[in-house]
Short mmCIF file of C-alpha atoms in Angstrom, two decimals:
data_model
loop_
_atom_site.label_atom_id
_atom_site.label_comp_id
_atom_site.label_asym_id
_atom_site.label_seq_id
_atom_site.Cartn_x
_atom_site.Cartn_y
_atom_site.Cartn_z
CA MET M 258 -11.25 6.80 17.26
CA PRO M 259 -13.88 6.94 19.99
CA THR M 260 -12.94 5.71 23.43
CA SER M 261 -16.46 4.45 24.10
CA ILE M 262 -19.41 3.36 22.01
CA GLY M 263 -23.08 3.78 22.83
CA LEU M 264 -25.33 1.07 21.51
CA ARG M 265 -29.07 0.56 21.74
CA LEU M 266 -29.57 -3.18 21.61
CA THR M 267 -32.43 -4.64 19.65
CA PRO M 268 -34.22 -7.67 21.09
CA ASP M 269 -32.28 -9.81 18.60
CA ASP M 270 -28.98 -8.23 19.76
CA GLU M 271 -29.87 -9.03 23.37
CA ARG M 272 -30.69 -12.63 22.46
CA ILE M 273 -27.40 -13.05 20.59
CA LEU M 274 -25.41 -11.58 23.48
CA LYS M 275 -27.19 -13.77 26.01
CA GLU M 276 -26.65 -16.92 23.95
CA SER M 277 -23.04 -16.04 23.07
CA ALA M 278 -21.71 -14.93 26.45
CA LEU M 279 -19.40 -17.32 28.25
CA PRO M 280 -20.10 -17.99 31.93
CA GLY M 281 -19.09 -14.93 33.97
CA GLU M 282 -18.36 -12.87 30.87
CA THR M 283 -19.55 -9.27 30.78
CA THR M 284 -21.30 -7.74 27.77
CA THR M 285 -18.16 -5.74 27.03
CA GLU M 286 -16.02 -8.88 27.07
CA THR M 287 -18.49 -10.67 24.80
CA LEU M 288 -18.45 -7.77 22.33
CA ARG M 289 -14.64 -7.63 22.39
CA ARG M 290 -14.48 -11.36 21.71
CA ALA M 291 -16.94 -10.91 18.82
CA LEU M 292 -14.80 -8.12 17.35
CA ARG M 293 -11.73 -10.33 17.52
CA LEU M 294 -13.66 -13.11 15.77
CA LEU M 295 -14.69 -10.67 13.04
CA ASP M 296 -11.08 -9.58 12.64
CA HIS M 297 -9.95 -13.21 12.42
CA ASP M 298 -12.70 -13.94 9.88
CA ARG M 299 -11.48 -11.00 7.77
CA TRP M 300 -7.91 -12.34 8.02
CA LEU M 301 -9.07 -15.82 6.92
CA HIS M 302 -10.95 -14.33 3.97
CA GLN M 303 -7.79 -12.50 2.83
CA PHE M 304 -5.68 -15.62 3.43
CA ARG M 305 -7.99 -17.71 1.24
CA ALA M 306 -8.02 -15.04 -1.50
CA ASP M 307 -4.21 -14.89 -1.45
CA ALA M 308 -3.93 -18.69 -1.49
CA GLU M 309 -6.30 -18.90 -4.45
CA ALA M 310 -4.33 -16.24 -6.32
CA LEU M 311 -1.08 -18.16 -5.72
CA ARG M 312 -2.54 -21.61 -6.40
CA GLY M 313 -0.36 -22.30 -9.46
CA GLU M 314 2.83 -20.83 -8.04
CA ASP M 315 5.76 -23.25 -8.09
CA LEU M 316 8.40 -22.14 -5.61
CA ASN M 317 10.76 -24.86 -6.85
CA ALA M 318 10.94 -23.01 -10.18
CA GLU M 319 12.07 -19.80 -8.45
CA PRO M 320 15.76 -19.05 -7.88
CA ASP M 321 16.96 -19.15 -4.30
CA ALA M 322 17.01 -15.76 -2.61
CA TRP M 323 20.39 -16.36 -1.06
#
């Protein structure tokens, strides 16, 4: 895993960073926040897929584990 990443920003990238940065936030902090949001979005996608797969599950019909 690299310890640093080089990135040539496109004009659109620069616009997104400028519009997305919180007051006083550095570009690095903005990118880290964006990565965390992407990770959370991936987690939500998996959560929704799991919930859909278990939609008909009736836990009351299952025997108690204890």
